[in-house]
Amino acid sequence: MVMNVIEDLGSYATAKVYTLTSAIWFAIATSFGLIAAGYLVAPDFMANIEFIHFGRSRPIHVNLVLFGFVTPGLLAAAFYYTPRLLRTELYSEKLGVITVVLWNGMLVFAVVTLALGHSQGREYAELPWAVDMMIAVLFSMIIYNLFMTVRQRKEQILYVSIWYTCAAVILTAVGYCLGNVIWKPDSGALLGIPDAILLWFYGHNIFGLLLTPLGLGVAYYVLPLATRSPLYSHTLSLLGFWSLLVVYTHVGTHHLLQVPVPTWLKVISIVDSVAMVIPVMVFLVNIWYTVKDKLGDVYADIGAKFVFTGTIMYFFANFQGSFMALPQVQRVTHFNNWVVGHAHIGVFAFAGITALGGLYFILPRITKKPLYSRFLADLQYWLVLIGVTVMAVDLTVVGLLQGNAWLNGETIYRVLPEIHLYYVIRASAGLFIVAGAYLGLYNIVRTLFFNPGVATE
Ligand code: HEM
Ligand code: HEM
């Protein structure tokens, strides 16, 4: 029966189920974000519902955006372009679909455990050991499928998107097990400062060695194709790849500049955070020169439009990130909403918007029909763009207010009423994003299953 369902999905079955997964969890994850934002506006409003109070809806939101929305969204595109770039079939669509089904089971399990209060209490590593093991096995299945596809390829040259995809899944599989201390099932943690160092080595690698390379892989695939332009420079693409790997692996301790970790480790993290300008600008110069003079084509393709916007947000996230890693700056920006603003620029405005672009780019290609509604996709684009921009500016301003108040020795009870309005604005911006997520879900479900459009083949 399972095999029949997989056959009914037709070609690119794995990419299709990743697409659906990403769209569904985007809606659920942002709903939890809105609930968390609601608690910050009115903490007493739903004070008695323990399953969703702030301490539980926050990690549910964060884990779902990371592992439910963005990662599957970027993998959907990867499972489409990997076989195409290698001029072969995916090694096993069955294995691919089974992986995604189990991945969804893992996400449901994760939500239930977090809602019941079973958290290991380490940011981005809250999930209990059983879920960690499921994630490790699922990453192994993804690696196996992708690498066997690479092995059976007919195209000898490995385009840079393949390099990024393979590096992302391998490094994350290893980093996830290390960061979650899977050899200590009870606590999932070491003791004291070494634990903090290991956690943030893993924590920043989730952004730097999972979302970033997957996102760059999608941009390197979508933008040259949508503009029908050859890549500006293959040498730059390799320089960007290797410098990203060398530099990004050392930045984790910039999360711990206010903590008594060894100074040499802080220095390395600061120097490499600033050196991130190399992989970032190498990528941006390469991709922006590729689409130079072709912005009309970018605008005409809704997938490319999302992805190109993602590259602009990548610039902002990284520029801001290098700046925030300077100790003098962090004395103001640490421990407040500035960092949450940066997180939404990086994880959502860059990686999430790129993932949405990848989905819209591949949808007509995997269903062989036009998108159900270009209008709805455009509307979603503006809703999420306005929502995340307002949210990021708002959180940055609150962060500056909080940081300066703390430096000036202000008491918390005087600052809280001052920032309440900003929390209301953040929740309102969230409404735009949630609306965009549900519109996108509708559009994607219609495109995948109930599309009256004429087949293009
Ligand atoms: C040049 C590249 C980047 C640098 C140097 C950088 C730097 C930083 C620093 C210093 C912090 C910690 C701030 C603090 O706690 O005071 C931080 C936090 C964070 N960054 Fe970045 N960032 C970069 C790019 C990105 C990107 C591309 C993403 C997303 C894909 C991202 C996601 C995050 C997130 C989610 C946090 C919040 C972590 C937490 O929960 O505390 N960053 N970043
Ligand atoms: C409806 C839209 C959204 C709302 C209302 C929202 C709200 C929130 C709230 C209230 C927090 C907790 C902040 C705190 O502890 O002070 C948070 C954290 C976070 N959210 Fe969202 N969010 C939304 C969308 C998204 C999306 C789409 C993404 C990524 C694709 C995302 C990624 C994150 C991350 C990475 C954090 C952790 C930040 C940190 O610890 O520094 N959010 N969000």
Coordinates of C-alpha atoms and ligand atoms in Angstrom, one line a residue:
M1 CA 0.0 0.0 0.0
V2 CA 2.8 2.4 1.0
M3 CA 4.5 1.6 -2.4
N4 CA 1.3 2.4 -4.2
V5 CA 1.1 5.8 -2.6
I6 CA 4.7 6.5 -3.5
E7 CA 4.0 5.5 -7.1
D8 CA 0.9 7.7 -7.2
L9 CA 3.1 10.7 -6.4
G10 CA 4.8 10.2 -9.7
S11 CA 8.2 11.7 -10.5
Y12 CA 10.1 13.8 -8.0
A13 CA 8.0 12.1 -5.2
T14 CA 10.6 13.0 -2.5
A15 CA 10.7 16.7 -3.5
K16 CA 6.9 16.8 -3.5
V17 CA 6.6 15.4 0.1
Y18 CA 9.3 17.7 1.4
T19 CA 7.5 20.6 -0.2
L20 CA 4.2 19.7 1.5
T21 CA 6.0 19.1 4.8
S22 CA 7.6 22.5 4.7
A23 CA 4.4 24.3 3.9
I24 CA 2.4 22.6 6.6
W25 CA 5.0 23.1 9.4
F26 CA 5.6 26.7 8.3
A27 CA 1.9 27.4 9.2
I28 CA 2.1 25.5 12.5
A29 CA 5.5 26.9 13.5
T30 CA 4.5 30.5 12.9
S31 CA 1.2 29.9 14.8
F32 CA 3.3 28.9 17.8
G33 CA 5.5 32.0 17.2
L34 CA 2.4 34.1 17.4
I35 CA 1.2 32.4 20.6
A36 CA 4.7 33.0 22.1
A37 CA 4.5 36.7 21.0
G38 CA 1.0 36.9 22.5
Y39 CA 2.3 35.8 25.9
L40 CA 4.9 38.6 25.8
V41 CA 2.1 41.1 25.1
A42 CA -0.3 39.7 27.7
P43 CA 1.3 37.1 30.0
D44 CA -1.8 36.5 32.0
F45 CA -4.2 36.1 29.1
M46 CA -3.8 32.3 28.7
A47 CA -1.8 31.8 31.9
N48 CA -3.5 28.5 32.8
I49 CA -2.9 26.5 29.6
E50 CA 0.4 24.9 30.6
F51 CA 1.0 23.0 27.2
I52 CA 1.5 26.3 25.3
H53 CA 2.7 28.8 27.9
F54 CA 5.8 30.8 26.8
G55 CA 8.4 28.3 28.1
R56 CA 6.9 25.6 25.9
S57 CA 5.6 27.4 22.9
R58 CA 9.0 29.2 22.4
P59 CA 11.1 26.0 21.9
I60 CA 8.2 24.4 19.9
H61 CA 8.3 27.5 17.6
V62 CA 12.0 27.5 17.2
N63 CA 12.4 23.8 16.6
L64 CA 9.6 23.7 14.1
V65 CA 10.9 26.7 12.1
L66 CA 14.3 25.0 12.0
F67 CA 13.5 21.4 11.4
G68 CA 9.9 21.6 10.1
F69 CA 9.8 24.6 7.8
V70 CA 13.3 25.8 6.6
T71 CA 15.3 22.5 6.5
P72 CA 12.6 20.5 4.6
G73 CA 11.9 23.5 2.3
L74 CA 15.6 23.7 1.3
L75 CA 15.9 19.9 1.0
A76 CA 12.8 19.9 -1.3
A77 CA 14.8 21.9 -3.8
A78 CA 18.0 19.9 -3.2
F79 CA 16.2 16.6 -3.9
Y80 CA 14.9 18.1 -7.1
Y81 CA 18.2 19.6 -8.4
T82 CA 20.6 17.0 -7.2
P83 CA 19.5 14.3 -9.7
R84 CA 19.0 17.0 -12.4
L85 CA 22.5 18.4 -12.1
L86 CA 24.0 15.0 -12.0
R87 CA 21.9 13.8 -15.0
T88 CA 20.6 10.8 -13.2
E89 CA 17.6 9.6 -11.2
L90 CA 17.4 10.0 -7.4
Y91 CA 19.0 6.8 -6.0
S92 CA 15.7 5.9 -4.3
E93 CA 12.5 7.8 -4.3
K94 CA 11.0 5.2 -1.9
L95 CA 13.8 5.8 0.6
G96 CA 13.3 9.5 0.1
V97 CA 9.6 9.4 0.8
I98 CA 9.9 7.1 3.8
T99 CA 12.5 9.4 5.2
V100 CA 10.2 12.4 5.0
V101 CA 7.3 10.4 6.5
L102 CA 9.5 9.4 9.4
W103 CA 10.8 13.0 9.7
N104 CA 7.2 14.2 10.1
G105 CA 6.6 11.5 12.8
M106 CA 9.7 12.8 14.6
L107 CA 8.4 16.4 14.4
V108 CA 5.0 15.3 15.9
F109 CA 6.9 13.5 18.7
A110 CA 9.1 16.5 19.3
V111 CA 6.1 18.9 19.6
V112 CA 4.3 16.5 22.0
T113 CA 7.4 16.0 24.2
L114 CA 8.1 19.8 24.3
A115 CA 4.4 20.6 25.0
L116 CA 4.5 18.1 27.9
G117 CA 7.5 19.9 29.3
H118 CA 10.2 17.3 28.5
S119 CA 13.0 19.6 27.5
Q120 CA 16.8 19.3 27.9
G121 CA 16.9 23.1 28.4
R122 CA 19.7 23.8 26.0
E123 CA 18.8 26.2 23.2
Y124 CA 18.4 24.5 19.8
A125 CA 19.2 21.2 21.6
E126 CA 16.0 21.0 23.8
L127 CA 14.8 17.7 22.2
P128 CA 15.1 14.6 24.4
W129 CA 17.5 11.8 23.5
A130 CA 14.9 9.6 21.7
V131 CA 14.2 12.4 19.3
D132 CA 17.9 13.1 18.9
M133 CA 18.5 9.5 17.8
M134 CA 15.6 9.7 15.3
I135 CA 17.2 12.9 13.8
A136 CA 20.6 11.2 13.6
V137 CA 19.1 8.1 11.8
L138 CA 17.1 10.3 9.5
F139 CA 20.1 12.4 8.5
S140 CA 22.0 9.1 7.8
M141 CA 19.1 8.1 5.5
I142 CA 19.3 11.5 3.7
I143 CA 23.1 11.2 3.3
Y144 CA 22.8 7.7 2.0
N145 CA 20.3 8.6 -0.7
L146 CA 22.1 11.7 -1.8
F147 CA 25.6 10.1 -1.9
M148 CA 24.4 7.1 -3.8
T149 CA 22.8 9.5 -6.3
V150 CA 26.2 11.3 -6.6
R151 CA 27.9 7.9 -7.0
Q152 CA 25.6 6.8 -9.9
R153 CA 25.9 10.2 -11.7
K154 CA 26.3 10.5 -15.4
E155 CA 27.6 14.1 -15.1
Q156 CA 31.2 14.1 -13.9
I157 CA 31.4 17.8 -12.9
L158 CA 30.0 18.5 -9.4
Y159 CA 28.3 21.9 -9.6
V160 CA 28.7 24.0 -6.5
S161 CA 25.1 23.4 -5.3
I162 CA 25.9 19.7 -4.9
W163 CA 29.0 20.6 -2.9
Y164 CA 26.9 22.7 -0.5
T165 CA 24.1 20.1 -0.1
C166 CA 26.5 17.2 0.6
A167 CA 28.6 19.3 3.1
A168 CA 25.4 20.5 4.9
V169 CA 24.0 17.1 5.6
I170 CA 27.2 15.4 6.6
L171 CA 28.5 18.2 8.8
T172 CA 25.1 18.6 10.5
A173 CA 24.7 14.9 11.1
V174 CA 28.0 14.9 13.0
G175 CA 27.5 18.3 14.6
Y176 CA 24.0 17.4 15.8
C177 CA 25.2 14.3 17.6
L178 CA 28.1 16.2 19.2
G179 CA 26.1 19.2 20.2
N180 CA 23.3 17.1 21.7
V181 CA 25.9 15.0 23.6
I182 CA 24.1 11.9 22.5
W183 CA 26.4 9.7 24.6
K184 CA 24.8 11.1 27.7
P185 CA 21.1 10.2 27.2
D186 CA 19.8 11.4 30.6
S187 CA 21.0 15.0 30.5
G188 CA 22.2 15.4 26.9
A189 CA 24.8 17.8 28.3
L190 CA 28.3 18.0 29.7
L191 CA 29.0 20.0 32.8
G192 CA 29.7 23.7 33.1
I193 CA 31.6 25.8 30.7
P194 CA 32.7 23.0 28.3
D195 CA 29.0 22.3 27.8
A196 CA 28.3 25.9 26.8
I197 CA 31.3 25.8 24.4
L198 CA 30.1 22.6 22.8
L199 CA 26.5 23.7 22.6
W200 CA 27.3 26.9 20.8
F201 CA 29.7 25.2 18.5
Y202 CA 26.7 23.1 17.4
G203 CA 24.2 26.0 17.8
H204 CA 25.8 28.3 15.3
N205 CA 26.6 25.4 13.0
I206 CA 22.9 24.8 12.7
F207 CA 22.7 28.2 10.9
G208 CA 26.2 28.3 9.4
L209 CA 26.6 24.7 8.3
L210 CA 23.0 23.6 7.7
L211 CA 20.8 26.5 6.7
T212 CA 23.5 28.6 5.1
P213 CA 25.0 26.0 2.7
L214 CA 21.5 24.6 1.8
G215 CA 20.3 28.1 1.1
L216 CA 23.4 29.0 -1.0
G217 CA 22.9 25.8 -2.9
V218 CA 19.4 26.8 -3.8
A219 CA 20.4 30.3 -4.8
Y220 CA 23.3 29.0 -7.0
Y221 CA 20.7 26.7 -8.7
V222 CA 17.7 28.9 -9.1
L223 CA 19.2 32.3 -10.0
P224 CA 21.4 31.3 -13.0
L225 CA 18.5 29.2 -14.4
A226 CA 15.8 31.8 -13.9
T227 CA 17.9 34.5 -15.6
R228 CA 19.3 32.0 -18.2
S229 CA 22.8 33.3 -17.3
P230 CA 25.9 31.3 -16.8
L231 CA 27.4 31.5 -13.3
Y232 CA 29.7 34.6 -13.1
S233 CA 32.7 32.6 -11.8
H234 CA 33.1 28.9 -10.8
T235 CA 36.4 29.8 -9.1
L236 CA 34.6 32.3 -6.8
S237 CA 32.0 29.6 -6.1
L238 CA 34.7 27.2 -4.8
L239 CA 36.5 29.9 -2.9
G240 CA 33.2 30.8 -1.2
F241 CA 32.5 27.2 -0.4
W242 CA 35.9 26.4 1.2
S243 CA 36.2 29.7 3.0
L244 CA 32.7 29.2 4.5
L245 CA 33.8 25.8 5.8
V246 CA 37.0 27.1 7.2
V247 CA 35.7 30.2 8.9
Y248 CA 32.2 29.4 10.0
T249 CA 33.3 26.3 12.0
H250 CA 35.1 28.6 14.5
V251 CA 32.5 31.3 15.3
G252 CA 30.4 29.5 17.9
T253 CA 32.0 31.1 21.0
H254 CA 30.8 34.6 19.8
H255 CA 27.6 33.5 21.7
L256 CA 29.7 33.3 24.9
L257 CA 31.6 36.6 24.9
Q258 CA 30.0 37.5 28.3
V259 CA 30.9 34.1 29.8
P260 CA 34.3 33.0 31.4
V261 CA 35.4 30.8 28.5
P262 CA 39.1 30.9 27.6
T263 CA 40.2 34.2 26.0
W264 CA 41.9 32.6 23.1
L265 CA 38.7 30.9 22.1
K266 CA 36.8 34.2 22.2
V267 CA 39.5 35.8 20.1
I268 CA 39.3 33.1 17.5
S269 CA 35.5 33.4 17.4
I270 CA 35.7 37.2 17.0
V271 CA 38.4 37.2 14.3
D272 CA 36.5 34.5 12.3
S273 CA 33.2 36.3 12.7
V274 CA 34.7 39.3 11.1
A275 CA 36.5 37.1 8.5
M276 CA 33.0 35.9 7.5
V277 CA 33.0 38.9 5.2
I278 CA 35.1 36.7 2.8
P279 CA 32.7 33.8 2.1
V280 CA 29.7 36.1 2.3
M281 CA 31.0 38.7 -0.2
V282 CA 32.5 36.1 -2.5
F283 CA 29.1 34.5 -2.7
L284 CA 27.2 37.7 -3.1
V285 CA 29.5 39.2 -5.7
N286 CA 29.3 36.0 -7.7
I287 CA 25.5 35.6 -7.6
W288 CA 24.7 39.3 -8.0
Y289 CA 27.1 39.6 -11.0
T290 CA 25.4 36.5 -12.4
V291 CA 22.0 38.2 -12.4
K292 CA 23.2 41.7 -13.2
D293 CA 21.2 43.3 -15.9
K294 CA 18.6 40.5 -15.6
L295 CA 16.5 41.8 -12.7
G296 CA 13.5 41.7 -15.0
D297 CA 13.8 37.9 -15.3
V298 CA 14.2 37.7 -11.5
Y299 CA 11.0 39.7 -11.0
A300 CA 9.1 37.6 -13.6
D301 CA 9.8 34.3 -11.8
I302 CA 8.2 34.1 -8.4
G303 CA 10.7 31.5 -7.1
A304 CA 13.7 33.6 -8.2
K305 CA 12.1 36.7 -6.7
F306 CA 12.0 35.0 -3.3
V307 CA 15.5 33.7 -3.6
F308 CA 17.0 37.0 -4.7
T309 CA 15.3 38.7 -1.8
G310 CA 16.9 36.0 0.4
T311 CA 20.4 37.0 -0.9
I312 CA 19.8 40.6 0.1
M313 CA 18.7 39.4 3.6
Y314 CA 21.8 37.2 3.7
F315 CA 23.9 40.4 3.3
F316 CA 22.0 42.1 6.2
A317 CA 22.2 39.1 8.5
N318 CA 25.9 38.7 8.0
F319 CA 26.9 42.3 8.1
Q320 CA 24.9 42.6 11.3
G321 CA 26.4 39.4 12.6
S322 CA 30.0 40.4 12.2
F323 CA 29.2 43.7 13.9
M324 CA 27.5 41.9 16.8
A325 CA 30.5 39.7 17.4
L326 CA 32.6 42.8 18.5
P327 CA 32.7 42.8 22.3
Q328 CA 32.1 46.6 22.6
V329 CA 28.9 46.2 20.4
Q330 CA 27.8 43.1 22.3
R331 CA 27.9 44.9 25.6
V332 CA 24.7 46.7 24.3
T333 CA 23.2 44.0 22.1
H334 CA 23.6 40.8 24.1
F335 CA 20.8 39.4 26.3
N336 CA 18.0 41.3 24.6
N337 CA 15.7 41.5 21.6
W338 CA 18.4 42.7 19.2
V339 CA 19.6 39.1 19.0
V340 CA 16.1 37.9 18.4
G341 CA 15.8 40.4 15.6
H342 CA 19.0 39.1 14.1
A343 CA 17.7 35.5 14.4
H344 CA 14.6 36.4 12.4
I345 CA 16.6 38.2 9.7
G346 CA 19.0 35.2 9.4
V347 CA 16.7 32.2 9.9
F348 CA 13.6 33.6 8.3
A349 CA 14.4 36.5 6.0
F350 CA 17.4 34.8 4.5
A351 CA 17.0 31.0 4.9
G352 CA 13.2 30.8 5.1
I353 CA 12.5 33.1 2.2
T354 CA 15.1 31.3 0.2
A355 CA 13.4 28.0 1.0
L356 CA 10.0 29.5 -0.1
G357 CA 11.7 30.6 -3.4
G358 CA 13.1 27.1 -3.9
L359 CA 9.6 25.6 -3.4
Y360 CA 8.0 28.0 -5.9
F361 CA 10.8 27.5 -8.4
I362 CA 10.5 23.7 -8.4
L363 CA 6.7 23.4 -8.0
P364 CA 5.8 23.9 -11.7
R365 CA 8.7 21.6 -12.6
I366 CA 7.9 18.7 -10.3
T367 CA 4.1 18.9 -11.0
K368 CA 4.6 19.7 -14.7
K369 CA 1.8 22.3 -14.4
P370 CA 1.9 26.0 -13.7
L371 CA 1.6 27.2 -10.2
Y372 CA -2.1 27.2 -9.0
S373 CA -2.0 31.0 -8.3
R374 CA 0.8 33.4 -9.0
F375 CA -1.3 36.1 -7.4
L376 CA -1.4 34.2 -4.1
A377 CA 2.3 33.6 -4.2
D378 CA 3.0 37.3 -4.8
L379 CA 0.6 38.2 -2.0
Q380 CA 2.5 35.8 0.3
Y381 CA 5.8 37.4 -0.8
W382 CA 4.6 40.8 0.3
L383 CA 3.0 39.6 3.5
V384 CA 6.1 37.8 4.7
L385 CA 8.5 40.5 3.5
I386 CA 6.5 43.3 5.2
G387 CA 6.0 41.1 8.3
V388 CA 9.7 40.2 8.8
T389 CA 10.9 43.7 8.0
V390 CA 8.7 45.3 10.5
M391 CA 9.5 42.6 13.1
A392 CA 13.3 43.0 12.6
V393 CA 13.3 46.8 12.8
D394 CA 11.0 46.6 15.9
L395 CA 13.1 44.1 17.7
T396 CA 16.3 46.0 16.9
V397 CA 14.9 49.2 18.4
V398 CA 13.6 47.3 21.5
G399 CA 17.0 45.7 21.8
L400 CA 18.7 49.1 21.8
L401 CA 16.3 50.4 24.4
Q402 CA 16.8 47.3 26.7
G403 CA 20.6 47.2 26.2
N404 CA 21.1 50.9 26.9
A405 CA 18.8 50.8 29.9
W406 CA 20.8 47.9 31.4
L407 CA 24.1 49.7 30.8
N408 CA 22.6 52.8 32.5
G409 CA 21.5 50.8 35.5
E410 CA 17.8 51.2 34.9
T411 CA 15.6 48.8 36.8
I412 CA 13.6 46.2 34.8
Y413 CA 10.2 47.4 36.1
R414 CA 10.7 50.8 34.5
V415 CA 11.8 49.4 31.2
L416 CA 9.0 46.8 30.8
P417 CA 6.2 49.3 30.3
E418 CA 8.4 51.2 27.8
I419 CA 8.8 48.2 25.5
H420 CA 5.2 46.9 25.7
L421 CA 4.1 48.7 22.6
Y422 CA 7.0 47.2 20.6
Y423 CA 5.8 43.7 21.7
V424 CA 2.4 44.6 20.3
I425 CA 4.0 45.7 17.0
R426 CA 6.0 42.5 16.8
A427 CA 2.9 40.3 17.4
S428 CA 1.0 42.4 14.7
A429 CA 3.9 41.9 12.2
G430 CA 3.6 38.2 13.1
L431 CA 0.0 38.2 11.9
F432 CA 1.2 39.2 8.4
I433 CA 3.6 36.3 8.4
V434 CA 1.1 33.7 9.7
A435 CA -1.4 34.9 7.1
G436 CA 1.3 34.5 4.4
A437 CA 2.1 31.0 5.7
Y438 CA -1.5 29.8 5.5
L439 CA -2.0 31.4 2.0
G440 CA 1.2 29.6 0.9
L441 CA -0.1 26.3 2.3
Y442 CA -3.3 26.7 0.4
N443 CA -1.5 27.6 -2.8
I444 CA 1.0 24.7 -2.5
V445 CA -1.7 22.1 -1.7
R446 CA -3.8 23.3 -4.7
T447 CA -0.7 23.1 -6.9
L448 CA 0.3 19.7 -5.8
F449 CA -3.1 17.9 -5.7
F450 CA -6.0 20.0 -7.1
N451 CA -4.5 22.0 -9.9
P452 CA -6.8 22.7 -12.8
G453 CA -3.9 24.1 -14.8
V454 CA -3.0 22.5 -18.2
A455 CA 0.0 20.1 -18.1
T456 CA 3.1 21.5 -19.6
E457 CA 4.4 18.2 -21.1
Ligands
HEM1 C1 28.7 36.7 9.2 C2 27.9 35.8 9.7 C3 27.3 35.9 11.0 C4 27.8 36.3 12.2 C5 29.3 36.8 12.4 C6 26.8 36.2 13.2 C7 27.0 36.5 14.5 C8 26.2 36.3 15.6 C9 26.4 36.6 16.9 C10 27.7 37.3 17.5 C11 25.4 36.2 17.6 C12 25.2 36.2 19.2 C13 24.7 37.5 19.7 C14 24.6 37.5 21.1 O1 24.2 36.5 21.8 O2 24.9 38.6 21.7 C15 24.4 35.6 16.7 C16 23.2 35.0 17.0 C17 22.4 34.4 16.1 N1 22.6 34.2 14.8 FE1 24.1 35.0 13.7 N2 25.7 35.7 12.7 C18 25.9 35.5 11.3 C19 25.0 35.0 10.4 C20 23.8 34.4 10.7 C21 23.0 33.7 9.8 C22 23.2 33.7 8.3 C23 22.0 33.2 10.5 C24 20.8 32.3 10.0 C25 20.8 31.5 9.0 C26 22.2 33.5 11.9 C27 21.4 33.1 13.0 C28 21.6 33.5 14.3 C29 20.6 33.1 15.3 C30 19.4 32.3 15.2 C31 21.2 33.7 16.5 C32 20.5 33.6 17.9 C33 21.1 32.6 18.7 C34 20.5 32.6 20.1 O3 19.4 32.0 20.2 O4 21.0 33.2 21.0 N3 23.3 34.2 12.0 N4 24.9 35.7 15.4
HEM2 C1 4.3 34.7 13.1 C2 5.6 35.0 12.9 C3 6.5 34.9 14.1 C4 6.4 35.3 15.4 C5 5.2 36.1 16.0 C6 7.6 34.9 16.1 C7 7.8 35.1 17.4 C8 8.9 34.7 18.1 C9 9.0 34.8 19.5 C10 8.0 35.5 20.5 C11 10.2 34.3 19.9 C12 10.8 34.2 21.3 C13 11.7 35.4 21.5 C14 12.1 35.6 22.9 O1 12.5 34.6 23.6 O2 12.1 36.7 23.4 C15 10.8 33.8 18.6 C16 12.1 33.2 18.6 C17 12.6 32.8 17.4 N1 12.0 32.7 16.1 FE1 10.2 33.5 15.6 N2 8.4 34.3 15.2 C18 7.8 34.2 14.0 C19 8.3 33.7 12.8 C20 9.5 33.0 12.7 C21 10.0 32.4 11.5 C22 9.2 32.3 10.2 C23 11.3 32.0 11.8 C24 12.2 31.3 11.0 C25 12.0 30.8 9.8 C26 11.5 32.3 13.2 C27 12.7 32.0 13.9 C28 12.9 32.2 15.3 C29 14.1 31.8 15.9 C30 15.4 31.2 15.3 C31 14.0 32.2 17.3 C32 15.0 32.1 18.4 C33 15.6 33.5 18.5 C34 16.6 33.7 19.6 O3 16.7 32.9 20.6 O4 17.4 34.6 19.6 N3 10.4 32.9 13.7 N4 10.0 34.1 17.6

